[in-house]
XYZ file of C-alpha atoms in Angstrom:
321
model
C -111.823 129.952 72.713
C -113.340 126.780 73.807
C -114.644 126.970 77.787
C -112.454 124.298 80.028
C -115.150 124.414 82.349
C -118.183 123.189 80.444
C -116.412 119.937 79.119
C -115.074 117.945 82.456
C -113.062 115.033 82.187
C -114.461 111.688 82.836
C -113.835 110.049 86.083
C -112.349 106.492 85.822
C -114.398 103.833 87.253
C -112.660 102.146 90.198
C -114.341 98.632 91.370
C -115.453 98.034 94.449
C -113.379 94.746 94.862
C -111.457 91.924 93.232
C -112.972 89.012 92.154
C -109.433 86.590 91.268
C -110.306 84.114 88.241
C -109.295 81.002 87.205
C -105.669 81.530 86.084
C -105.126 84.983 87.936
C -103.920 83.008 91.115
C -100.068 84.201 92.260
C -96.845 82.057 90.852
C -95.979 79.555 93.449
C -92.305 79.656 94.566
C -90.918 76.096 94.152
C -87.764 76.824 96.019
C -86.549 79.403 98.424
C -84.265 82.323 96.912
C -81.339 82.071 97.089
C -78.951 85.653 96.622
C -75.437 84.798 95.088
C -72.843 86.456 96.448
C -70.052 88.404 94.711
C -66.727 87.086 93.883
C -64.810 88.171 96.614
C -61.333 88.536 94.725
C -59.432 90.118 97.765
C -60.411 87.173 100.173
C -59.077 84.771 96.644
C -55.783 86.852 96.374
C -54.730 87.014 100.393
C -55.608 82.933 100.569
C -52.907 82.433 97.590
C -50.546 83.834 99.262
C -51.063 83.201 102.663
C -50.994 79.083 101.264
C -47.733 79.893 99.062
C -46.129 81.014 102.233
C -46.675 78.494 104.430
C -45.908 75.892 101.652
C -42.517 77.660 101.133
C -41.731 77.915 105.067
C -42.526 74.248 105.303
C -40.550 73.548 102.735
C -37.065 75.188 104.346
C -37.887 73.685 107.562
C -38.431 70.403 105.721
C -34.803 71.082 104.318
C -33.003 72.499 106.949
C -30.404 70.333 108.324
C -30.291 71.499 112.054
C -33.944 70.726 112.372
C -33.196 66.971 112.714
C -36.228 65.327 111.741
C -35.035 61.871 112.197
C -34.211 62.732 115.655
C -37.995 63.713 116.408
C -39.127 61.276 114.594
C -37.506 58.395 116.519
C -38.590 60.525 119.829
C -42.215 61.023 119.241
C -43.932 57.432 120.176
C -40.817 57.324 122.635
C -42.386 55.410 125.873
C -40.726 58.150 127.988
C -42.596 60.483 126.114
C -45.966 58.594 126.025
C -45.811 58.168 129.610
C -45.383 62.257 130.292
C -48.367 62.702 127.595
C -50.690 60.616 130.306
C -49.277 61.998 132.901
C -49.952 65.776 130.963
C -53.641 64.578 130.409
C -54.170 63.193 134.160
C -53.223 66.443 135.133
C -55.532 68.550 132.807
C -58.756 66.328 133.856
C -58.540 65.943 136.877
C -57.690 69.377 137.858
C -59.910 71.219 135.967
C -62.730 68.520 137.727
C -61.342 69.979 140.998
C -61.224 73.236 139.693
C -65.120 73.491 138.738
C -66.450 71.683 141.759
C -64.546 74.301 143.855
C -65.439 77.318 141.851
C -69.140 76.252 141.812
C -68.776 76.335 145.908
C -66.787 79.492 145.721
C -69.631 80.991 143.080
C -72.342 80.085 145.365
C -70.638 82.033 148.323
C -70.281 85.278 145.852
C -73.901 85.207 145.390
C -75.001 84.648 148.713
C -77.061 87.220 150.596
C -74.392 86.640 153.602
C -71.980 89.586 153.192
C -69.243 87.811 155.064
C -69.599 84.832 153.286
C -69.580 87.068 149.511
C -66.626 88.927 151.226
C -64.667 85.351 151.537
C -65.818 84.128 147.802
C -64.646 87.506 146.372
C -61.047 87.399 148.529
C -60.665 83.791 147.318
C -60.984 84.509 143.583
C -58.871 87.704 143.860
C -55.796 85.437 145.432
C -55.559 82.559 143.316
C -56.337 84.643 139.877
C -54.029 87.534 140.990
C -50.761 85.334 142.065
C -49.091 83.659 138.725
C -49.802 79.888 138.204
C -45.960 79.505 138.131
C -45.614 81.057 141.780
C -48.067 78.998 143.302
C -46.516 75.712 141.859
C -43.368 76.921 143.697
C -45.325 77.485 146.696
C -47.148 74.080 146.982
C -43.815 72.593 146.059
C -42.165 73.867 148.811
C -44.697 73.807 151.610
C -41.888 71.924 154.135
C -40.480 75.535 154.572
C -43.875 75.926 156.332
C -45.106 72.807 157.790
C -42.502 70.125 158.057
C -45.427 67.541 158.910
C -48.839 67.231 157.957
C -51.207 64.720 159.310
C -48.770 62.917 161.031
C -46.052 62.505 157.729
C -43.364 64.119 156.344
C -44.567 66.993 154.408
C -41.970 66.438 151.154
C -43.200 62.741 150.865
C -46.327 63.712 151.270
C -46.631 65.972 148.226
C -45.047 65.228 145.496
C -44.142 66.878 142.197
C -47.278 65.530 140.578
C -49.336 66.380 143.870
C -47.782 69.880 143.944
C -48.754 70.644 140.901
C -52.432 69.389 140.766
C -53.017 71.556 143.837
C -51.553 74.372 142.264
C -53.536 74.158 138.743
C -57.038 73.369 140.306
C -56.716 76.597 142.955
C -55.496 78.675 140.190
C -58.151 77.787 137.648
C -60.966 77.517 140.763
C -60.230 81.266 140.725
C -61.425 81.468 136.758
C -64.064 78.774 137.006
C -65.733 80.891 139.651
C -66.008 83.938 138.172
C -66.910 82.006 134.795
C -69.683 79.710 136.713
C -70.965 82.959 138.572
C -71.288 84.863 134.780
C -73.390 82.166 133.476
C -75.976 82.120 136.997
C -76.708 85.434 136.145
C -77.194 85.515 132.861
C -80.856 83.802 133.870
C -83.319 86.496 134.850
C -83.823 86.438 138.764
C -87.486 86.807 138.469
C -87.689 82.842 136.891
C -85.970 81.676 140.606
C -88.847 83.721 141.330
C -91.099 82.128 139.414
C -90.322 78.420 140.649
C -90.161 79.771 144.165
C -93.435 80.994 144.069
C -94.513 77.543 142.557
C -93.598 75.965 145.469
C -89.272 74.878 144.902
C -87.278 75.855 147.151
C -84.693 78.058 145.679
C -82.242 75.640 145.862
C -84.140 73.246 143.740
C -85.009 76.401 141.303
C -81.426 76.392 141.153
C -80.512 72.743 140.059
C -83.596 72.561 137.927
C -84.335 75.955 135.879
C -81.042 78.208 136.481
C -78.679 75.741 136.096
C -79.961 73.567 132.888
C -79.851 77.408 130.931
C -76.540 78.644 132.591
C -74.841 75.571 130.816
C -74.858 76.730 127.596
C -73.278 79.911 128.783
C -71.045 78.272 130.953
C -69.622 75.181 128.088
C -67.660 78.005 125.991
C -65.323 79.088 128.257
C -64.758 76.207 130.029
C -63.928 74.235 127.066
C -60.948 77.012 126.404
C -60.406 77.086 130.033
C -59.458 73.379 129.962
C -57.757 74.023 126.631
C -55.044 76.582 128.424
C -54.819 73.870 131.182
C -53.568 71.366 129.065
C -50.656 73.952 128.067
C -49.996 74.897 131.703
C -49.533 71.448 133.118
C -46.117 72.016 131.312
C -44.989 74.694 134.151
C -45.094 71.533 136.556
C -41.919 71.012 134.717
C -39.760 73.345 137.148
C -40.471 71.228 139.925
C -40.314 67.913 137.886
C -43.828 66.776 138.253
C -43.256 64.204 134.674
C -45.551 65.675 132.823
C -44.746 66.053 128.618
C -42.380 68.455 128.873
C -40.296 67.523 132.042
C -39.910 64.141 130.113
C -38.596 65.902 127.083
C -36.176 67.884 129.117
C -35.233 64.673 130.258
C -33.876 63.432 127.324
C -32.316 65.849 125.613
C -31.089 66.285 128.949
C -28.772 63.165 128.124
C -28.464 63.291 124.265
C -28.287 66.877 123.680
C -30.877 67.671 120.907
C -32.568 70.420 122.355
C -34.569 71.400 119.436
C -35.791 68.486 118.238
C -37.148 67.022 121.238
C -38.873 70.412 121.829
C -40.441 70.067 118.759
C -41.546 66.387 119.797
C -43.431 68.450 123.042
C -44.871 71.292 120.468
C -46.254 68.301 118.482
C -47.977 66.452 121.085
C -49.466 69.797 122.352
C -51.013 70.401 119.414
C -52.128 67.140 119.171
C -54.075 67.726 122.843
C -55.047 70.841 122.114
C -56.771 69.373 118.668
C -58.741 67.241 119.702
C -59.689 69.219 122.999
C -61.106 71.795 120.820
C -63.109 69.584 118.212
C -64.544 67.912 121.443
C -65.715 71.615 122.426
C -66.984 72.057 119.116
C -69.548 69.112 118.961
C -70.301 69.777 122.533
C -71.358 73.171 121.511
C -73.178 72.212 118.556
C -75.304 69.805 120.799
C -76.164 71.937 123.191
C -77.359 74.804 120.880
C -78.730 72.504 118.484
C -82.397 73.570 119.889
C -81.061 77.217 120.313
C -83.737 79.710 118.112
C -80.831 81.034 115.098
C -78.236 78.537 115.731
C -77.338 76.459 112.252
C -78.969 73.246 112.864
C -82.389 74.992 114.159
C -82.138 76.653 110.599
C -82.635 73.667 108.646
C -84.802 72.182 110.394
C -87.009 75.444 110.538
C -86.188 76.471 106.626
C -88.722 73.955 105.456
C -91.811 75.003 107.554
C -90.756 79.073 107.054
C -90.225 78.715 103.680
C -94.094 76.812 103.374
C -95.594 79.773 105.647
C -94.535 82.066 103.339
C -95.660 80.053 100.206
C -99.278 80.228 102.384
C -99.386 84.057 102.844
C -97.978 84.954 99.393
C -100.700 82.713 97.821
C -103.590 83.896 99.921
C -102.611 87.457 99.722
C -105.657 89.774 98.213
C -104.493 91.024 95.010
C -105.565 94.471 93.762
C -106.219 96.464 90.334
């Protein structure tokens, strides 16, 4: 029998280093990779039938007699109803501008060192968000119970249905604004007020100058649906006839009876508002996160340089044996 331990195996020879010749350099990647997705046959299936019900409910409404579409036809570019769709918008801007120049006040005061003065921001926003809008549209309305003359002038000629009601919306939504306004202060660390204070600002110009300009992009979102809702709520003015859109439509089928297709007129030129309120929003967003690190536009223009940096390391990457 032949002795294993006389007759060791050789040892392979390992070099030291690489030395990369001509034609051993790495492929170069011409164009990013790209992973295809999967047919996603569920998602195909639930969209064929969520469009084949909606075509066949549009087409019964289309059909159906008591829906009158001649009626809201005639109705929709109706002066009357043009005039309560201004009248619908004048209330949506300008109290919602009221609205955020109150709850940035009313924000401040929350935030202030002064307890009495956070005490009087907090009580404020827990009023006007805990009473309905509806109720305090009633209330403004009907503020002659209270104070038969203000400022020298009878009270009821003094506010009128339209007045009434912009008071009402831009305390209400102050209330939200606030509390919305307040969210987006703090989402900026403290210790940058810090920093500028430090630098010499005061902190009310580290407010205007680094909080503010990076609480905006946290503060856009929700206003833009917080405007959105207000353009739907300027229809409660109705009850006290402020002639907005709706109190308009009421209005006329008041007098010719078709209750259903004027309503549909309103639903119409709410979604109309509401449209184009929210692609507003959208653009508005998209510009102000355009320079955002991971938002879509910052992708593209950061795929090109990423995908050359990697092109860089993968080619000067030590290759070994």
């Amino acid at each position: 029998m032949p002795d294993i331990t006389q007759s060791p195996l050789p040892t392979p020879t390992i070099p030291s280093h690489f030395i990369r010749r001509t034609g051993d350099e790495p492929p170069v990647q011409d164009a990013p990779i790209r992973a295809k997705r999967r047919p996603q046959y569920g998602q195909i299936v639930t969209g064929f039938v969520a469009i084949a019900l909606l075509v066949l409910f549009i087409q019964s409404q289309a059909q159906n007699p008591n829906m009158e579409w001649s009626v809201t036809w005639e109705y929709m570019f109706n002066p009357v109803v043009l005039q309560g769709v201004g009248v619908t918008i004048q209330l949506a801007i300008f109290a919602m501008l009221i609205s955020i120049v109150l709850a940035f006040g009313i924000a401040l005061m929350i935030q202030s060192t002064n307890k009495v003065v956070s005490v009087i921001g907090r009580a404020y926003v827990w009023f006007f968000r805990g009473v309905p809008m509806l109720v305090q549209v009633l209330l403004w309305f009907n503020l002659a119970v209270l104070f038969p003359v203000i400022l020298g002038q009878d009270t009821n000629t003094l506010i009128s249905g339209f007045t009434a009601g912009l008071i009402a919306l831009s305390l209400a939504e102050s209330g939200y604004m606030a509390e919305i306004i307040r969210g987006g202060i703090i989402s900026v660390p403290t210790g940058q007020t810090d920093a500028g204070v430090s630098l010499g600002l005061t902190r009310s110009q580290a407010l205007a100058r680094i909080v503010l300009p990076q609480s905006i992009r946290v503060i856009i979102p929700p206003t833009g649906n917080q405007f959105i809702g207000m353009l739907k709520a300027t229809s409660l003015v109705s009850v006290i006839g402020g002639s907005d859109l709706l109190t308009r439509v009421q209005l006329i089928y008041g007098q010719n009876f078709k209750i259903l297709p004027l309503l549909i007129v309103g639903v119409l030129w709410y979604l109309i508002l509401v449209t184009i309120a929210g692609t507003g929003q959208h653009f508005l967003e998209r510009r102000l996160n355009a320079s955002q690190p991971g938002s879509r536009r910052s992708a593209k223009t950061t795929g090109t340089a990423t995908t050359t940096n990697i092109r860089t390391i993968i080619g000067g990457a030590l290759w070994r044996k």
